[in-house]
Coordinates of N, CA and C in Angstrom, one line a residue:
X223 N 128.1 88.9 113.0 CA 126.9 89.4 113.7 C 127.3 90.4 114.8
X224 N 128.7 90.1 115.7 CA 128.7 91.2 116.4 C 129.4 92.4 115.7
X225 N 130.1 92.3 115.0 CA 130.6 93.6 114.2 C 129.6 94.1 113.7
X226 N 128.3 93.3 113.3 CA 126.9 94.5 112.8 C 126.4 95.4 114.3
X227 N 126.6 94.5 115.1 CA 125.6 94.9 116.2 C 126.3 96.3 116.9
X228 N 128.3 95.9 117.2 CA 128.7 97.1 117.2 C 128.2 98.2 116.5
X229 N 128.3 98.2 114.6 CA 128.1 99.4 113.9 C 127.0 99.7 114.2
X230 N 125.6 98.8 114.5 CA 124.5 99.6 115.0 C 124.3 100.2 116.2
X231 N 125.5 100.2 117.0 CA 125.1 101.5 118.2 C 126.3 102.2 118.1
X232 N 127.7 102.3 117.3 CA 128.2 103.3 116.6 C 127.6 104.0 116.4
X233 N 126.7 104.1 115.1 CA 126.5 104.8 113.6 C 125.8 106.0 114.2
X234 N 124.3 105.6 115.3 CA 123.9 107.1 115.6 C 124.7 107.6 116.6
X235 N 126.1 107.3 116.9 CA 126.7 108.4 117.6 C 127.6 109.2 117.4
X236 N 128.3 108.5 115.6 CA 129.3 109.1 114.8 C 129.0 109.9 113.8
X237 N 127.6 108.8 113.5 CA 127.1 109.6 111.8 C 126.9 110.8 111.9
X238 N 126.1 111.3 112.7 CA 125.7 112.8 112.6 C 126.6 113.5 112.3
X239 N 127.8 113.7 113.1 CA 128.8 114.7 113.1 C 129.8 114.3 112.5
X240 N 129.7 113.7 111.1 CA 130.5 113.1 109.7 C 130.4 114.5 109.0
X241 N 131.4 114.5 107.9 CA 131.0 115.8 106.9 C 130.0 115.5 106.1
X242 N 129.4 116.6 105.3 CA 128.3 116.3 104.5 C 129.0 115.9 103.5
X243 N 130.4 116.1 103.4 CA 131.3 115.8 101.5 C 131.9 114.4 101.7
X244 N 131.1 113.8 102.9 CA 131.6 112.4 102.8 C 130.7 111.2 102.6
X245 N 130.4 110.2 101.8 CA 129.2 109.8 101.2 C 129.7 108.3 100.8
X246 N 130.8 107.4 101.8 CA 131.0 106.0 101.4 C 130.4 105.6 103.1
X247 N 129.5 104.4 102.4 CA 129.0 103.5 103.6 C 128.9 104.2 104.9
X248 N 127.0 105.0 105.0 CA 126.9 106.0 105.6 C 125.2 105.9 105.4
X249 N 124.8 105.8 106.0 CA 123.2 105.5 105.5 C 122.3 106.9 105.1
X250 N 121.8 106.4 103.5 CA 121.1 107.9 102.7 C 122.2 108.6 101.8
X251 N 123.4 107.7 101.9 CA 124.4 108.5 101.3 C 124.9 107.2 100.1
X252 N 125.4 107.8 98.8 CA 125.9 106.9 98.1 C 127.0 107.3 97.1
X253 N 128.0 106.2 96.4 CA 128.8 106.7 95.2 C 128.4 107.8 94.3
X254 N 127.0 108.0 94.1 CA 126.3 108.8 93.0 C 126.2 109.8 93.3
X255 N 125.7 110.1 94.4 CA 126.0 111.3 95.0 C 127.3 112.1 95.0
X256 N 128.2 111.5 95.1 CA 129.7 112.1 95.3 C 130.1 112.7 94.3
X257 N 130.0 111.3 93.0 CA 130.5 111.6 91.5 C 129.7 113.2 91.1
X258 N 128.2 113.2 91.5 CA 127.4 114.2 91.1 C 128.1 115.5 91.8
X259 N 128.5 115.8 93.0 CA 128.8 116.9 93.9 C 130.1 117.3 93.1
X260 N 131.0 115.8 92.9 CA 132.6 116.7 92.0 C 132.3 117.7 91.0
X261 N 131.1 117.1 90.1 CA 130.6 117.5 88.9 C 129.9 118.8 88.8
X262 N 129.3 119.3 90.3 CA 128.9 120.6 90.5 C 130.0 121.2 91.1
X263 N 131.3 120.9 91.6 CA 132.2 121.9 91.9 C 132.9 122.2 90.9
X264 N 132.9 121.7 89.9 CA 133.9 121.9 88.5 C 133.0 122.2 87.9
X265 N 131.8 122.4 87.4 CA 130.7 123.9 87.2 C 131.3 125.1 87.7
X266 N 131.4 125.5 88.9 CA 131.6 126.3 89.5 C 133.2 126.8 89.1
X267 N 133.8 126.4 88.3 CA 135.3 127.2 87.3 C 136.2 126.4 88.0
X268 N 136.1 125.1 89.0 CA 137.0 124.3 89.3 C 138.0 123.4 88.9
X269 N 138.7 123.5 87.7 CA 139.4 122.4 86.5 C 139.9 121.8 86.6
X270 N 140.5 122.0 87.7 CA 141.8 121.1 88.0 C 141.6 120.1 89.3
X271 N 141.8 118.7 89.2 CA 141.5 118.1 90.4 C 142.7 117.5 91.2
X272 N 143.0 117.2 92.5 CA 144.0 116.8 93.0 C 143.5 115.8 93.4
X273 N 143.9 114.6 92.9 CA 143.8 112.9 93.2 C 144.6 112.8 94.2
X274 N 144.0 112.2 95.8 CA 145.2 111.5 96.7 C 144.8 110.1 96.6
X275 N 145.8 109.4 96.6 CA 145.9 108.1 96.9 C 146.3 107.8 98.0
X276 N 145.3 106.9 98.9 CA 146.1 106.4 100.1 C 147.0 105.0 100.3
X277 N 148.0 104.6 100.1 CA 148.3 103.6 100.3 C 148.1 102.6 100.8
X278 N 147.2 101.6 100.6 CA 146.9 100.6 101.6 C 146.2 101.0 102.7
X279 N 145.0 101.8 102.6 CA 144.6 102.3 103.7 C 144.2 101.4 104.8
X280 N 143.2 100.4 104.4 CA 142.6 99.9 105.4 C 144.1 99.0 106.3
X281 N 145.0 98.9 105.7 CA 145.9 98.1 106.0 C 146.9 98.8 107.5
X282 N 146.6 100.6 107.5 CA 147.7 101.2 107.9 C 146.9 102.2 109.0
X283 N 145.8 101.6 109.2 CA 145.2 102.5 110.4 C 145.7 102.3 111.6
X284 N 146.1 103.9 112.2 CA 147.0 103.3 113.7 C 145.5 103.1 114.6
X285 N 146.0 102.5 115.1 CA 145.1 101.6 116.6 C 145.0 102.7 117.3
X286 N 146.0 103.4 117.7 CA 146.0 104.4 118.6 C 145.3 105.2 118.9
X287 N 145.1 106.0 117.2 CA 144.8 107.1 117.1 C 143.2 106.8 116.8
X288 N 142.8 105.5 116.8 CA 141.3 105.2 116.0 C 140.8 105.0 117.1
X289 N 141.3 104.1 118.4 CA 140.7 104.1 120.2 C 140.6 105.2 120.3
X290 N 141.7 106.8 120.3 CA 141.2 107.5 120.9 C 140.4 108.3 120.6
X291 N 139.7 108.3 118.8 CA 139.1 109.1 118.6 C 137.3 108.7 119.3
X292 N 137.5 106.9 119.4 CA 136.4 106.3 119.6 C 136.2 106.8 121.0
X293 N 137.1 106.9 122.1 CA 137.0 106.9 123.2 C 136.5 108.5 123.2
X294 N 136.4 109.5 122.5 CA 136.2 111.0 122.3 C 134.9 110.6 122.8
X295 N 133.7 109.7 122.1 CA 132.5 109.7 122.2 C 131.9 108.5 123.2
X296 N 132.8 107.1 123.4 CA 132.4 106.3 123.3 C 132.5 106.4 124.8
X297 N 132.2 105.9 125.6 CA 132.7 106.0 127.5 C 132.4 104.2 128.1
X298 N 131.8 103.6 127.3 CA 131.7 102.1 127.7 C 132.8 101.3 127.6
X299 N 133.6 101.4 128.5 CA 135.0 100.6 128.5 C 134.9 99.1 128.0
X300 N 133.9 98.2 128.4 CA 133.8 97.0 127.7 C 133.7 96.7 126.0
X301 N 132.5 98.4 125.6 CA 132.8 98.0 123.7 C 133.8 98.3 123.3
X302 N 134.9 99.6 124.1 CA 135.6 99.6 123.6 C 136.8 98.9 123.7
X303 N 136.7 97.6 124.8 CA 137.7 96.5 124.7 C 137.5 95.6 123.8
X304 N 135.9 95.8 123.5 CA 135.5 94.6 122.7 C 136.3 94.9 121.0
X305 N 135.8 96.3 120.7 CA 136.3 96.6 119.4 C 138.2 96.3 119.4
X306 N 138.8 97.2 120.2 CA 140.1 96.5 120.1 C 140.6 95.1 120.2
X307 N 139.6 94.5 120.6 CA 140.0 93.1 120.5 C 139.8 92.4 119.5
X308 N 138.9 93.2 118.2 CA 138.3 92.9 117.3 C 140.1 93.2 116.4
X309 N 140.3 94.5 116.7 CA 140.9 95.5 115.6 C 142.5 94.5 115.5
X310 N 142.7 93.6 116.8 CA 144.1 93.1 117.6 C 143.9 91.4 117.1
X311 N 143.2 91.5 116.4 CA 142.6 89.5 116.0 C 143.9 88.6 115.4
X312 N 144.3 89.6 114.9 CA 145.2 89.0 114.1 C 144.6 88.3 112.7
X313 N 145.9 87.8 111.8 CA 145.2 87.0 110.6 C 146.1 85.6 110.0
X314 N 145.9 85.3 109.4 CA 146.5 83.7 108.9 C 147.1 83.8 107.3
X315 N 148.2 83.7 107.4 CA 148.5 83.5 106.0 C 149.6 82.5 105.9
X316 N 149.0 81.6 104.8 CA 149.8 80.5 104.4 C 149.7 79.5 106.2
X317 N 148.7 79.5 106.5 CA 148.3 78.3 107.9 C 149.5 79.3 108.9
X318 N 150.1 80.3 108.8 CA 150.8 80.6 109.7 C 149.8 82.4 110.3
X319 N 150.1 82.7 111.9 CA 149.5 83.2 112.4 C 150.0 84.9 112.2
X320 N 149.7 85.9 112.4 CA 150.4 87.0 112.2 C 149.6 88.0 113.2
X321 N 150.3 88.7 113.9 CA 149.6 89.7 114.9 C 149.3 91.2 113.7
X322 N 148.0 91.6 114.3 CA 147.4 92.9 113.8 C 147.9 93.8 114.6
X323 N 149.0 94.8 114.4 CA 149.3 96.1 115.1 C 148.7 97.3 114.7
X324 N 148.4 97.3 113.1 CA 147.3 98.3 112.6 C 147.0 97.4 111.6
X325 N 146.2 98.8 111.2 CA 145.1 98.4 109.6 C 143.4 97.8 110.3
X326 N 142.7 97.6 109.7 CA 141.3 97.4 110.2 C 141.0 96.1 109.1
X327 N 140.4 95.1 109.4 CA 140.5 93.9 108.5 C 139.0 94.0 107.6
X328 N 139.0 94.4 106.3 CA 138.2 94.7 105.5 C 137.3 93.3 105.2
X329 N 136.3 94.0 104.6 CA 135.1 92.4 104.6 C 133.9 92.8 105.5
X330 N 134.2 92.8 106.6 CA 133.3 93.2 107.9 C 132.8 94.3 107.6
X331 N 131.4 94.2 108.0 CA 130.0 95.7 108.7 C 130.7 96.8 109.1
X332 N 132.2 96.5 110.8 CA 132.2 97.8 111.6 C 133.4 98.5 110.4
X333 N 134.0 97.8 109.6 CA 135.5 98.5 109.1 C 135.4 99.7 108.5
X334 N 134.2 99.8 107.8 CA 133.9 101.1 106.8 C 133.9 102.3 107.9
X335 N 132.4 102.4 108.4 CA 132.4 102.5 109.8 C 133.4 103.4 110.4
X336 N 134.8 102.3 111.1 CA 136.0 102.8 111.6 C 137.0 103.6 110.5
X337 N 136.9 103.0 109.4 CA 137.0 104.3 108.3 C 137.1 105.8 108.3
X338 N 135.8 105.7 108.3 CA 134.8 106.6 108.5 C 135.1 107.8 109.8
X339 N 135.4 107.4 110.7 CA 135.4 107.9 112.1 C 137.3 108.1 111.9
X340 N 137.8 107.3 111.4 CA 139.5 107.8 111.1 C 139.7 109.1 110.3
X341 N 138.9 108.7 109.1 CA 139.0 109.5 108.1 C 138.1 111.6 108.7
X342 N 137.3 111.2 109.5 CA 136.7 112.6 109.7 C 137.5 113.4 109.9
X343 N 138.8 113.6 110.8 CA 139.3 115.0 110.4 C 139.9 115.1 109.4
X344 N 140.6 114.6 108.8 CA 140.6 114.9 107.4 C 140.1 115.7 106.3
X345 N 138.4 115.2 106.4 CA 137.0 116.3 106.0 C 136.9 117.7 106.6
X346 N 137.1 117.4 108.2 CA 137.3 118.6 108.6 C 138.3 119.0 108.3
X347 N 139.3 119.2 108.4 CA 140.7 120.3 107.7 C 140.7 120.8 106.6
X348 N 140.0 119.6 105.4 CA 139.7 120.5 103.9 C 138.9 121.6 104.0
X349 N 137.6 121.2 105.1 CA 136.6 122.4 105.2 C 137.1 123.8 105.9
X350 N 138.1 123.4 106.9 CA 138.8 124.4 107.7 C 139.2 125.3 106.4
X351 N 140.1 124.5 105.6 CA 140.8 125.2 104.8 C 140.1 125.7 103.8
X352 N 138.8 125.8 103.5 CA 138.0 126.3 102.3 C 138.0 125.3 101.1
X353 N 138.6 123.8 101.4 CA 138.6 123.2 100.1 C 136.8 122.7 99.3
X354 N 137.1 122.5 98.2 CA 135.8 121.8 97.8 C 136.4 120.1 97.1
X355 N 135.2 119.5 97.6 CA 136.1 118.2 97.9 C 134.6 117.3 97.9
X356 N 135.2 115.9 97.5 CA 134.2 114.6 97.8 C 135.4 113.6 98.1
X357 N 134.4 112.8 99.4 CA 134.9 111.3 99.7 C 134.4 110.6 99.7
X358 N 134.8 109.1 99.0 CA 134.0 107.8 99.5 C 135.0 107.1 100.1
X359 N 134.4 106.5 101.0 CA 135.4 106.1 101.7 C 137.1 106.5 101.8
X360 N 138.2 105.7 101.3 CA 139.5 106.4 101.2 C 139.7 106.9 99.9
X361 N 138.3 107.2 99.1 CA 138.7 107.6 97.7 C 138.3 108.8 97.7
X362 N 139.0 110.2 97.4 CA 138.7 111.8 97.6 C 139.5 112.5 96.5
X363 N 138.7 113.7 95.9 CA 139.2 114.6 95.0 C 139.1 115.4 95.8
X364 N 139.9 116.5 95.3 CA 139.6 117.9 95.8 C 139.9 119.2 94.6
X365 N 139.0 119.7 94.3 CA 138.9 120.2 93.0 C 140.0 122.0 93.3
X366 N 140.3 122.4 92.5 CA 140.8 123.7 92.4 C 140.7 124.1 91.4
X367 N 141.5 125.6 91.3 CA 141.2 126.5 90.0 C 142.6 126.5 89.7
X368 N 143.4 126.1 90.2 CA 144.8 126.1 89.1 C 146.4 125.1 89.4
X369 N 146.6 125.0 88.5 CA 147.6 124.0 88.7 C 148.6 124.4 90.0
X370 N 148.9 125.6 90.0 CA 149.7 125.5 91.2 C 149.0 125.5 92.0
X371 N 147.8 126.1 92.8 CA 147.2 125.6 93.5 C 146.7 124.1 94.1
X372 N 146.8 123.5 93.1 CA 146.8 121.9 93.1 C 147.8 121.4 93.6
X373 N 149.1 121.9 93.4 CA 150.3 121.0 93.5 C 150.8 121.1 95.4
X374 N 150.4 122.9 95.7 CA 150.3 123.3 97.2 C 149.3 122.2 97.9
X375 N 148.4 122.3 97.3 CA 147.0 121.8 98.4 C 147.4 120.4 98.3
X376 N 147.8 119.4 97.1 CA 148.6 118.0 97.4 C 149.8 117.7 98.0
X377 N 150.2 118.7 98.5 CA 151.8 118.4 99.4 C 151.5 118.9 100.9
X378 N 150.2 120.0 101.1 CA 150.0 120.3 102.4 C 149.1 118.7 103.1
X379 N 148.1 119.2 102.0 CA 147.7 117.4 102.9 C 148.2 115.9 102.7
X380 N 149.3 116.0 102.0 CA 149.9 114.9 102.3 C 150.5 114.7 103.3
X381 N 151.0 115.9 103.7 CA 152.1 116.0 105.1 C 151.1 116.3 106.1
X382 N 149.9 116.7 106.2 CA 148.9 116.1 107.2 C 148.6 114.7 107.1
X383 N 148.0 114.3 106.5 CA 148.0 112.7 106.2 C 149.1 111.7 106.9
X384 N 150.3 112.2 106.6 CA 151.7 111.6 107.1 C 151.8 111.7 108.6
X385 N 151.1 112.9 109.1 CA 151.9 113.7 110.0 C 150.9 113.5 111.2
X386 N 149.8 114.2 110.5 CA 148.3 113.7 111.7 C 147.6 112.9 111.8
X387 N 147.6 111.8 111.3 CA 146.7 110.4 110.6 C 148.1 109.4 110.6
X388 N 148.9 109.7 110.5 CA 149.5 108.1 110.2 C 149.7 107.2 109.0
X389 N 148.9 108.3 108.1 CA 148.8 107.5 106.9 C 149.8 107.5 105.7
X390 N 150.0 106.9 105.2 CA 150.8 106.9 104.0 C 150.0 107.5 102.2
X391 N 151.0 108.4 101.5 CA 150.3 108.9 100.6 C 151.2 108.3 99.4
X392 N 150.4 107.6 98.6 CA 151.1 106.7 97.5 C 151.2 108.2 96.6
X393 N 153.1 108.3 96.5 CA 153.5 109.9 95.3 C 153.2 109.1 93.9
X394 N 153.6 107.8 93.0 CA 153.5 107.6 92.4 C 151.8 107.5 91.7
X395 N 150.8 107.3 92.6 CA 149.5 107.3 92.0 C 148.6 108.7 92.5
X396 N 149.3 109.5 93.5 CA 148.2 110.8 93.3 C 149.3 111.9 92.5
X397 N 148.1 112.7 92.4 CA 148.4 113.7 91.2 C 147.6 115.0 91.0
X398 N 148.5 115.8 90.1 CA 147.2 117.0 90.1 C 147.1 117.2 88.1
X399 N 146.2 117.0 87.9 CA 145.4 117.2 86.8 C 144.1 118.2 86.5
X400 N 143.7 117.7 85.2 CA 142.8 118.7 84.5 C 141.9 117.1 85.0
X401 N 140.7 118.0 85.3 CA 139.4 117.2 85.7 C 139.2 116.3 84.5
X402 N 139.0 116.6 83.7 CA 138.8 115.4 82.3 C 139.4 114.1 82.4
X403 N 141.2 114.6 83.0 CA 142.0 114.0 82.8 C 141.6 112.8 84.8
X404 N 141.6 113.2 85.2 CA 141.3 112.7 86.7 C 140.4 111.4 86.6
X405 N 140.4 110.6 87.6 CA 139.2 109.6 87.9 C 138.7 109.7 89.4
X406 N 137.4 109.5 90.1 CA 137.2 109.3 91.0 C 136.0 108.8 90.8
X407 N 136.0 107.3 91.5 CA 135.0 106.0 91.5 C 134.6 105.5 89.8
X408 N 135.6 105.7 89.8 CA 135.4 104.9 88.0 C 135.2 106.2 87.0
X409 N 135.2 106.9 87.3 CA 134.6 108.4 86.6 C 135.0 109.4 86.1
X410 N 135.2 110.3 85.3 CA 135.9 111.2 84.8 C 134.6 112.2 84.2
X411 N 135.2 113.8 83.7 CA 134.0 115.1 84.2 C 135.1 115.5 82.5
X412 N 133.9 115.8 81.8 CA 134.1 116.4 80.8 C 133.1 117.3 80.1
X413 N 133.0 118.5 79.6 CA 132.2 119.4 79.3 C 131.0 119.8 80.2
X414 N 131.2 119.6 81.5 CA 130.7 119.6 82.9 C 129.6 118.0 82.4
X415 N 130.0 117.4 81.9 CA 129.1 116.0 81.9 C 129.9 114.8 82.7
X416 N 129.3 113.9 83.7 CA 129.7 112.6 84.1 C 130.1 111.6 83.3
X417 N 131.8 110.9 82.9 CA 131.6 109.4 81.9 C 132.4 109.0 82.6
X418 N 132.3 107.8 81.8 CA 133.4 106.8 82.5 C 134.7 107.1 82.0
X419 N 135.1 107.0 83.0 CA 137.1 106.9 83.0 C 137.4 105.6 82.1
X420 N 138.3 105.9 80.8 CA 139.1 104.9 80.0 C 139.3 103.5 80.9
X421 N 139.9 104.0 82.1 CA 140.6 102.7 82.9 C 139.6 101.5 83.2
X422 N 138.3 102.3 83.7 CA 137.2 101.5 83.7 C 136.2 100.9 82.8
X423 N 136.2 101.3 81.3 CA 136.2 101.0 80.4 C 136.6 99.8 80.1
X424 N 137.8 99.9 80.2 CA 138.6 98.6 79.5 C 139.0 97.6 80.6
X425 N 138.7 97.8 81.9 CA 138.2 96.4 82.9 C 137.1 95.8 82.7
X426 N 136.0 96.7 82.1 CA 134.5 96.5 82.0 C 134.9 95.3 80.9
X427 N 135.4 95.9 79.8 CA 135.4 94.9 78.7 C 136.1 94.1 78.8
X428 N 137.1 93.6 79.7 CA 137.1 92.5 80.0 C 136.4 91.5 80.5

């Protein structure tokens, strides 16, 4: 109940100034939307997509850098003791106690949210850079016109990612492919049509 009550006097002071290419847990915004926007940038002669993967995202959010973006807007020194004290709870595994230094503990109303507010410049640097791109939450393509261009634009923002965020970029699961070939939110783009990605297929049918 208070992690809702935080996100409801967050949300109108973050949401606004969110990107428009970001569309996970955001109110008026949804998965469908996203999948639909990749599907109009690869219209537009885009074929090749660059999958990042984030590693463990919600696990690896620096504290640091997530107070100070909060404290950018926020000036109420008590919510924002309150939220770090939320972020610092710590957790339990196997009856034994363990201190939270980062990561944001998923499940909860505010985490997406703090997500969300991590993840913005991010959105902003692809837009700086002219990329065309969708995110849901830590899940993002970024479309291009050619393989080498894909392989540049997955090594520059990975080393932003590493560098200005804190975050870790799983090499083994991102990649640059042919859109057909790609998934984002269960999904894959063929003959400029929306289907399901194989992977998700065959979890379905289980």
């Amino acid at each position: 109940m208070i992690q809702q009550a935080i996100a409801q006097v967050l949300t109108p002071i973050f949401d606004p100034g969110f990107s428009g290419n970001s569309f996970g847990f955001r109110p008026n915004r949804n998965g469908q939307q996203a999948v639909k926007q990749v599907r109009d940038i690869i219209k537009e002669g885009r074929r090749i997509a660059v999958d990042v993967d984030l590693s463990k995202f919600f696990d690896r959010v620096n504290h640091d850098l997530l107070m100070t973006r909060l404290g950018g807007k926020v000036k109420d020194k008590r919510l924002l003791r309150l939220i770090k004290q939320y972020l610092r709870a710590g957790f339990v595994d196997n009856q034994l106690y363990g201190e939270s230094r980062e990561g944001v503990p998923q499940g909860g109303p505010l985490s997406p949210l703090l997500a969300n507010i991590m993840l913005d410049p991010l959105d902003k640097e692809l837009e700086k850079r002219g990329h065309k791109f969708a995110r849901y939450a830590d899940d993002f393509t970024i479309a291009v016109k050619s393989q080498r261009a894909g392989e540049r634009v997955l090594r520059s923002i990975s080393q932003y990612l590493q560098n200005r965020l804190k975050l870790v970029v799983n090499v083994t699961k991102s990649r640059v492919v042919k859109t057909r070939d790609s998934q984002f939110l269960g999904f894959t783009f063929k003959a400029g049509r929306i289907q399901w990605h194989l992977k998700t297929l065959l979890k379905f049918g289980c």
